[in-house]
Amino acid sequence: MFNALRVIVAIVSLLLLLGGLVTIVVGGLPGLGGLWLLVLGAAGLVAVAFERTRYHSEAAERSGDPGRPVGDSADARFQPTEERFVDPTTSQQLRVWLDPATGERRYRPDA
């Protein structure tokens, strides 16, 4: 779902960017209308690019790894936090585990 949303935002942003360029070249909208379209389109593209790396590593994104390890083998560098949430895809309660050295987060079923 997030990939589809990312693609839709990128396409709309590209259309805004192209519309802004065309508007500036042709001079269709009075004032700074074309410039606003350029700014909005560029902001959308920047948001799509940074959102992808903000919440997941690129390796996890490519492999489809949602950040939940398989099995119950806990890596020694991860420590449990008090943060818990319900996974919207599985309706299972998960606990956040954190590696204090790197800030990497893992999500494991809360026992």
PDB file of C-alpha atoms in Angstrom:
ATOM      1  CA  MET A   1       0.000   0.000   0.000  1.00  0.00           C
ATOM      2  CA  PHE A   2       2.791   2.416   0.886  1.00  0.00           C
ATOM      3  CA  ASN A   3       4.564   1.756  -2.404  1.00  0.00           C
ATOM      4  CA  ALA A   4       1.394   2.580  -4.362  1.00  0.00           C
ATOM      5  CA  LEU A   5       0.909   5.780  -2.363  1.00  0.00           C
ATOM      6  CA  ARG A   6       4.554   6.716  -2.920  1.00  0.00           C
ATOM      7  CA  VAL A   7       4.125   6.225  -6.685  1.00  0.00           C
ATOM      8  CA  ILE A   8       0.923   8.284  -6.768  1.00  0.00           C
ATOM      9  CA  VAL A   9       2.545  11.167  -4.855  1.00  0.00           C
ATOM     10  CA  ALA A  10       5.588  11.023  -7.160  1.00  0.00           C
ATOM     11  CA  ILE A  11       3.413  11.121 -10.303  1.00  0.00           C
ATOM     12  CA  VAL A  12       1.314  14.030  -9.024  1.00  0.00           C
ATOM     13  CA  SER A  13       4.486  15.872  -8.004  1.00  0.00           C
ATOM     14  CA  LEU A  14       6.019  15.344 -11.445  1.00  0.00           C
ATOM     15  CA  LEU A  15       2.838  16.649 -13.079  1.00  0.00           C
ATOM     16  CA  LEU A  16       2.928  19.732 -10.851  1.00  0.00           C
ATOM     17  CA  LEU A  17       6.584  20.270 -11.693  1.00  0.00           C
ATOM     18  CA  LEU A  18       5.962  19.942 -15.435  1.00  0.00           C
ATOM     19  CA  GLY A  19       2.855  22.125 -15.192  1.00  0.00           C
ATOM     20  CA  GLY A  20       4.882  24.802 -13.440  1.00  0.00           C
ATOM     21  CA  LEU A  21       7.574  24.704 -16.127  1.00  0.00           C
ATOM     22  CA  VAL A  22       5.005  24.939 -18.912  1.00  0.00           C
ATOM     23  CA  THR A  23       3.182  27.756 -17.139  1.00  0.00           C
ATOM     24  CA  ILE A  24       6.381  29.751 -16.717  1.00  0.00           C
ATOM     25  CA  VAL A  25       7.422  29.225 -20.352  1.00  0.00           C
ATOM     26  CA  VAL A  26       3.987  29.979 -21.823  1.00  0.00           C
ATOM     27  CA  GLY A  27       3.040  32.611 -19.241  1.00  0.00           C
ATOM     28  CA  GLY A  28      -0.483  31.244 -18.711  1.00  0.00           C
ATOM     29  CA  LEU A  29      -1.095  32.075 -15.045  1.00  0.00           C
ATOM     30  CA  PRO A  30      -0.615  35.634 -13.827  1.00  0.00           C
ATOM     31  CA  GLY A  31       1.925  36.342 -11.129  1.00  0.00           C
ATOM     32  CA  LEU A  32       3.817  33.544  -9.465  1.00  0.00           C
ATOM     33  CA  GLY A  33       1.410  30.699 -10.307  1.00  0.00           C
ATOM     34  CA  GLY A  34       4.016  28.728 -12.239  1.00  0.00           C
ATOM     35  CA  LEU A  35       6.562  29.169  -9.487  1.00  0.00           C
ATOM     36  CA  TRP A  36       4.121  27.805  -6.903  1.00  0.00           C
ATOM     37  CA  LEU A  37       3.520  24.737  -9.054  1.00  0.00           C
ATOM     38  CA  LEU A  38       7.286  24.214  -9.304  1.00  0.00           C
ATOM     39  CA  VAL A  39       7.747  24.541  -5.546  1.00  0.00           C
ATOM     40  CA  LEU A  40       4.879  22.148  -4.739  1.00  0.00           C
ATOM     41  CA  GLY A  41       6.083  19.580  -7.264  1.00  0.00           C
ATOM     42  CA  ALA A  42       9.657  19.725  -6.014  1.00  0.00           C
ATOM     43  CA  ALA A  43       8.506  19.475  -2.381  1.00  0.00           C
ATOM     44  CA  GLY A  44       6.467  16.376  -3.214  1.00  0.00           C
ATOM     45  CA  LEU A  45       9.410  14.694  -4.924  1.00  0.00           C
ATOM     46  CA  VAL A  46      11.739  15.523  -2.035  1.00  0.00           C
ATOM     47  CA  ALA A  47       9.162  14.164   0.442  1.00  0.00           C
ATOM     48  CA  VAL A  48       8.881  10.882  -1.490  1.00  0.00           C
ATOM     49  CA  ALA A  49      12.668  10.521  -1.650  1.00  0.00           C
ATOM     50  CA  PHE A  50      13.269  11.230   2.047  1.00  0.00           C
ATOM     51  CA  GLU A  51      10.269   9.306   3.379  1.00  0.00           C
ATOM     52  CA  ARG A  52      11.644   6.139   1.839  1.00  0.00           C
ATOM     53  CA  THR A  53      14.921   6.361   3.744  1.00  0.00           C
ATOM     54  CA  ARG A  54      13.442   7.857   6.924  1.00  0.00           C
ATOM     55  CA  TYR A  55      11.502   4.838   8.132  1.00  0.00           C
ATOM     56  CA  HIS A  56      13.276   1.881   6.514  1.00  0.00           C
ATOM     57  CA  SER A  57      16.741   1.118   5.299  1.00  0.00           C
ATOM     58  CA  GLU A  58      17.045   0.651   1.560  1.00  0.00           C
ATOM     59  CA  ALA A  59      18.145  -2.961   2.099  1.00  0.00           C
ATOM     60  CA  ALA A  60      14.953  -3.660   4.059  1.00  0.00           C
ATOM     61  CA  GLU A  61      12.901  -1.880   1.400  1.00  0.00           C
ATOM     62  CA  ARG A  62      14.405  -3.980  -1.416  1.00  0.00           C
ATOM     63  CA  SER A  63      14.056  -7.264   0.454  1.00  0.00           C
ATOM     64  CA  GLY A  64      10.526  -6.497   1.619  1.00  0.00           C
ATOM     65  CA  ASP A  65      11.595  -6.946   5.251  1.00  0.00           C
ATOM     66  CA  PRO A  66       9.086  -5.099   7.451  1.00  0.00           C
ATOM     67  CA  GLY A  67      11.568  -4.991  10.323  1.00  0.00           C
ATOM     68  CA  ARG A  68      10.153  -7.988  12.137  1.00  0.00           C
ATOM     69  CA  PRO A  69      12.651 -10.809  12.637  1.00  0.00           C
ATOM     70  CA  VAL A  70      11.639 -14.381  11.949  1.00  0.00           C
ATOM     71  CA  GLY A  71      11.541 -16.641  14.992  1.00  0.00           C
ATOM     72  CA  ASP A  72      12.150 -15.790  18.616  1.00  0.00           C
ATOM     73  CA  SER A  73      15.939 -15.590  18.508  1.00  0.00           C
ATOM     74  CA  ALA A  74      16.707 -12.203  20.024  1.00  0.00           C
ATOM     75  CA  ASP A  75      19.860 -10.430  18.957  1.00  0.00           C
ATOM     76  CA  ALA A  76      21.867  -9.519  22.068  1.00  0.00           C
ATOM     77  CA  ARG A  77      22.409  -5.904  21.003  1.00  0.00           C
ATOM     78  CA  PHE A  78      18.659  -5.129  21.040  1.00  0.00           C
ATOM     79  CA  GLN A  79      16.942  -4.043  24.242  1.00  0.00           C
ATOM     80  CA  PRO A  80      13.169  -3.956  24.800  1.00  0.00           C
ATOM     81  CA  THR A  81      11.530  -0.546  25.134  1.00  0.00           C
ATOM     82  CA  GLU A  82       8.213   0.396  26.736  1.00  0.00           C
ATOM     83  CA  GLU A  83       6.831   1.280  23.292  1.00  0.00           C
ATOM     84  CA  ARG A  84       4.081  -1.073  22.103  1.00  0.00           C
ATOM     85  CA  PHE A  85       1.603  -0.873  19.256  1.00  0.00           C
ATOM     86  CA  VAL A  86      -0.871  -2.981  17.289  1.00  0.00           C
ATOM     87  CA  ASP A  87       0.373  -3.965  13.841  1.00  0.00           C
ATOM     88  CA  PRO A  88      -2.340  -2.860  11.385  1.00  0.00           C
ATOM     89  CA  THR A  89      -1.576  -5.723   8.978  1.00  0.00           C
ATOM     90  CA  THR A  90      -1.704  -8.608  11.485  1.00  0.00           C
ATOM     91  CA  SER A  91      -3.653  -7.023  14.418  1.00  0.00           C
ATOM     92  CA  GLN A  92      -0.912  -8.396  16.664  1.00  0.00           C
ATOM     93  CA  GLN A  93       0.538  -6.403  19.568  1.00  0.00           C
ATOM     94  CA  LEU A  94       4.228  -5.712  18.981  1.00  0.00           C
ATOM     95  CA  ARG A  95       6.972  -4.377  21.245  1.00  0.00           C
ATOM     96  CA  VAL A  96       9.739  -2.119  19.943  1.00  0.00           C
ATOM     97  CA  TRP A  97      13.310  -3.354  20.521  1.00  0.00           C
ATOM     98  CA  LEU A  98      16.149  -0.850  20.114  1.00  0.00           C
ATOM     99  CA  ASP A  99      19.859  -1.142  19.414  1.00  0.00           C
ATOM    100  CA  PRO A 100      21.194   1.813  21.449  1.00  0.00           C
ATOM    101  CA  ALA A 101      24.456   1.940  19.478  1.00  0.00           C
ATOM    102  CA  THR A 102      22.867   2.402  16.043  1.00  0.00           C
ATOM    103  CA  GLY A 103      19.285   3.439  16.803  1.00  0.00           C
ATOM    104  CA  GLU A 104      17.998   0.515  14.711  1.00  0.00           C
ATOM    105  CA  ARG A 105      14.534  -0.622  15.735  1.00  0.00           C
ATOM    106  CA  ARG A 106      12.996  -4.081  15.531  1.00  0.00           C
ATOM    107  CA  TYR A 107       9.411  -5.086  16.141  1.00  0.00           C
ATOM    108  CA  ARG A 108       8.635  -8.349  17.914  1.00  0.00           C
ATOM    109  CA  PRO A 109       5.393  -9.856  19.205  1.00  0.00           C
ATOM    110  CA  ASP A 110       4.798  -8.775  22.777  1.00  0.00           C
ATOM    111  CA  ALA A 111       4.697 -11.826  25.023  1.00  0.00           C
TER     112      ALA A 111
END
